[in-house]
Short mmCIF file of C-alpha atoms in Angstrom, two decimals:
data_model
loop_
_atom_site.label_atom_id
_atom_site.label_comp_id
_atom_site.label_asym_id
_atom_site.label_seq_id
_atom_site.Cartn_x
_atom_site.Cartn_y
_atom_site.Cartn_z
CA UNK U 1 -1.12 19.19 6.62
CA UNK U 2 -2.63 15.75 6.44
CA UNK U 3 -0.25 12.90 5.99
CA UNK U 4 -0.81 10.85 2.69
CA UNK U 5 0.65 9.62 -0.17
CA UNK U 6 0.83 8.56 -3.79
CA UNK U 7 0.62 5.60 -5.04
CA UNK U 8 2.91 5.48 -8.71
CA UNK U 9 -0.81 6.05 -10.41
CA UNK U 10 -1.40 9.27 -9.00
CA UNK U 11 -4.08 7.61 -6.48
CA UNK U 12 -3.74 8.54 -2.68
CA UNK U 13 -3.56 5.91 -0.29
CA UNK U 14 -2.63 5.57 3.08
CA UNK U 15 0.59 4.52 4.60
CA UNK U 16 1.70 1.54 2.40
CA UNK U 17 4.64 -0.03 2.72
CA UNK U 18 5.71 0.45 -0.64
CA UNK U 19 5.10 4.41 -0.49
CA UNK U 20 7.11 4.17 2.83
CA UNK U 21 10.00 2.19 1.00
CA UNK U 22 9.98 5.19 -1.80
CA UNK U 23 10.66 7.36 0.75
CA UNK U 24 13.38 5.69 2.07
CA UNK U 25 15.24 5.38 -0.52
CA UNK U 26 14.52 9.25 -1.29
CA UNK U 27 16.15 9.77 2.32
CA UNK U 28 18.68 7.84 1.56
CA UNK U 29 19.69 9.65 -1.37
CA UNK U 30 19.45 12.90 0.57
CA UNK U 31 22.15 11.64 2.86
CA UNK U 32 24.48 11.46 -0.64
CA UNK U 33 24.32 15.59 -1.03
CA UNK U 34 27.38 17.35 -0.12
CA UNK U 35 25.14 20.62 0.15
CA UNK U 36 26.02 21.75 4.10
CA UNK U 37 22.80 23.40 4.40
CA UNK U 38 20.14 21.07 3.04
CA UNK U 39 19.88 17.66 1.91
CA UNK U 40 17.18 17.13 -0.99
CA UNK U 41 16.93 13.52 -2.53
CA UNK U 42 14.76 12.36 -4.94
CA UNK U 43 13.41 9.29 -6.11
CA UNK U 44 11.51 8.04 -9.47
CA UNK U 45 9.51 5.12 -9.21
CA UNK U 46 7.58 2.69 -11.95
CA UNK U 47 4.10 1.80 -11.69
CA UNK U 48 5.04 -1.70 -10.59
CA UNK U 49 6.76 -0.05 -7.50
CA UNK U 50 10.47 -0.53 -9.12
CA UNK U 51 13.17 2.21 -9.13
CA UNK U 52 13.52 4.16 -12.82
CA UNK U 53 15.84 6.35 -10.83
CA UNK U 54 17.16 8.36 -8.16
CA UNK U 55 18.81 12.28 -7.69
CA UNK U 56 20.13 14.36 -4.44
CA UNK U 57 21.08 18.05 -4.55
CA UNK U 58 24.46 18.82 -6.05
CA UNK U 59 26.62 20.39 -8.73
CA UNK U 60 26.95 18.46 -12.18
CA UNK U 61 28.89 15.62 -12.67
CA UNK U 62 32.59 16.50 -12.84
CA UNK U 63 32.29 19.59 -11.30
CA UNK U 64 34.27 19.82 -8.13
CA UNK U 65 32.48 19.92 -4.62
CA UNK U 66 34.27 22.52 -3.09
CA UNK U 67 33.05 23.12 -0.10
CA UNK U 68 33.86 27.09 -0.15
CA UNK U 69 31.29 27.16 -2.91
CA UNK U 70 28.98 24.97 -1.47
CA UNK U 71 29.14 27.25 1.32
CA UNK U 72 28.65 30.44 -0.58
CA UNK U 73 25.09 30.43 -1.75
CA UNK U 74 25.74 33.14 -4.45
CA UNK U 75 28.08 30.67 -6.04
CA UNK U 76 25.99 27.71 -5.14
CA UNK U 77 22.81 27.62 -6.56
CA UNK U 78 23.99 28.67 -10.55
CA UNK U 79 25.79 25.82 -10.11
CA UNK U 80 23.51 23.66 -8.22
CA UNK U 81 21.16 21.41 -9.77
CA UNK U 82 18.02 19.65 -7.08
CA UNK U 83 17.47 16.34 -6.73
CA UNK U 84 14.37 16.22 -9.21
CA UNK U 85 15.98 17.49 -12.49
CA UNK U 86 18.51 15.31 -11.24
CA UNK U 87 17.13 12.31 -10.91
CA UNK U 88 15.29 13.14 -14.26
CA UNK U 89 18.47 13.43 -15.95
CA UNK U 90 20.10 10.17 -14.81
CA UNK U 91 16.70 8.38 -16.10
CA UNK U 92 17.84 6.04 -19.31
CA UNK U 93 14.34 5.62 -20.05
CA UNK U 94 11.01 8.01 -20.66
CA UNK U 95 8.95 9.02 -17.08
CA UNK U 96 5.44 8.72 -18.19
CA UNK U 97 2.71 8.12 -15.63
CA UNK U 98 5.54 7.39 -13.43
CA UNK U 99 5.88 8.82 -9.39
CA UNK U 100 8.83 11.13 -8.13
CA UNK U 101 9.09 10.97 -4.24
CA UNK U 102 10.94 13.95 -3.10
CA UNK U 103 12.51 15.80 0.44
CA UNK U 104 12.82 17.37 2.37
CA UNK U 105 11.03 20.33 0.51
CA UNK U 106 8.72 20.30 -2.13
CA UNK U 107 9.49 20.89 -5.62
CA UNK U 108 10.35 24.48 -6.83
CA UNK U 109 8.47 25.70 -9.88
CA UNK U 110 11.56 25.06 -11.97
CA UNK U 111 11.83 21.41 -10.97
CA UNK U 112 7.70 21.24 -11.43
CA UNK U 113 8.20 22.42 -15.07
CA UNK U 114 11.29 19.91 -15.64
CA UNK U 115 8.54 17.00 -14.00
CA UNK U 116 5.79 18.35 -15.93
CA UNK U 117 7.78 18.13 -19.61
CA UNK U 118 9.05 14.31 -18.49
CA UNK U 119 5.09 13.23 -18.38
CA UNK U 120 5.56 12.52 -14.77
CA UNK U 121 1.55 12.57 -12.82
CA UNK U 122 2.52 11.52 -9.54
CA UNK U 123 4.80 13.46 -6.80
CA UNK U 124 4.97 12.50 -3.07
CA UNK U 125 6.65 14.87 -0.71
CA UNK U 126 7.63 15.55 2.74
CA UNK U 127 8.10 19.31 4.22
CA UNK U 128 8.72 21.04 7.75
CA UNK U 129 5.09 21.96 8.97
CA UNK U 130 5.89 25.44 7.94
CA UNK U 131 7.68 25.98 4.83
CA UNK U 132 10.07 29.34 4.86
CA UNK U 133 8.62 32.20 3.58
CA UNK U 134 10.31 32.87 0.67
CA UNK U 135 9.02 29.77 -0.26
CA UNK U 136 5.62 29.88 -0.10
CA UNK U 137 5.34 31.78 -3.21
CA UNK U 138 7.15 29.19 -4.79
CA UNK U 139 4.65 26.33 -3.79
CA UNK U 140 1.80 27.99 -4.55
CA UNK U 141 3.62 28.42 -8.40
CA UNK U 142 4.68 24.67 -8.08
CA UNK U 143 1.32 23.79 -7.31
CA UNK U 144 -0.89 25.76 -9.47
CA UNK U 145 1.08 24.21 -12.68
CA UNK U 146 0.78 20.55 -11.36
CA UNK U 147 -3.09 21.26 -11.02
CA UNK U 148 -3.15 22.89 -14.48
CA UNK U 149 -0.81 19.75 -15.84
CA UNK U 150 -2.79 17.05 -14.22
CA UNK U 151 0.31 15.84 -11.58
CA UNK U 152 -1.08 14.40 -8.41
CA UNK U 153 0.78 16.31 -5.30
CA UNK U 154 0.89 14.31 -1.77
CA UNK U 155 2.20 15.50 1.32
CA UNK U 156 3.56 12.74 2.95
CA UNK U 157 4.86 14.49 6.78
CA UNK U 158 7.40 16.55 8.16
CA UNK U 159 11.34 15.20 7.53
CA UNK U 160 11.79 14.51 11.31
CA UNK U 161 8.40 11.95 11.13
CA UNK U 162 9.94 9.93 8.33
CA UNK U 163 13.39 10.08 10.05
CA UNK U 164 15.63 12.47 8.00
CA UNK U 165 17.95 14.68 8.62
CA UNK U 166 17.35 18.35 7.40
CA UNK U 167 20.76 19.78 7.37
CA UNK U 168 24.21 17.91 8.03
#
């Protein structure tokens, strides 16, 4: 894939600061998940490049991190909620036309729906080169509803070229 990215009206430009900044701060927010086998963060930006709001991977508020069900993924993910939907819930405000900067995968159809309903057009990832295989499905779903919905979809690069950590 071809690195580019979103600017918060859907446009595509190429490397600007600001997009790289999103990122950042999507990384960073990765770095908050207690999840030991991936770190997704999230970020939701206005169209006059400020923060609306931010999400990682992880179970609801006042649920307990335990780590034995962190580390058992058939008690994990009912209980797990990504770093989109999250950062869509802790939004005090509505998402319209805004930009949702995501890694290190892309959006799941679920999450796509979730971004779809909250009027967001604009969504900036970063991936591994190859996505796993049980995933491609997935993106393909993810992807056919943004086109349908009108949501701009960026790739941005892998994880390791923006400097995050996949796991750990």
């Amino acid at each position: 894939m071809r690195s580019r990215e979103l600017s918060s009206d859907g446009r595509i430009w190429s490397n600007d600061k600001w997009t790289r900044y999103a990122f950042d701060i999507a990384g960073a927010c990765a770095k908050m998940s207690k999840d030991p086998s991936t770190k997704c963060g999230a970020v939701i930006v206005r169209s006059n490049r400020t923060i609306a709001a931010t999400g990682w991977n992880g179970f609801p508020r006042g649920v307990r991190d335990d780590m034995s069900l962190l580390e058992n993924r058939p008690e994990k993910y009912p209980r797990i909620i990504h770093a989109e939907m999250n950062a869509i819930l802790s939004a005090r405000e509505p998402l319209d036309n805004y930009t949702l900067f995501v890694g290190p995968m892309p959006p799941c159809a679920r999450c796509a729906g979730a971004i779809i309903q909250a009027g967001i057009k604009g969504v900036g990832f970063v991936a591994p080169d190859r996505l796993p295989e049980h995933w491609e499905h997935e993106m393909r779903i993810t992807a056919d509803m943004f086109h349908q919905a009108g949501v701009a979809l960026g790739y941005y690069g892998t994880p390791e070229s923006v400097g995050w950590p996949i796991n750990g």
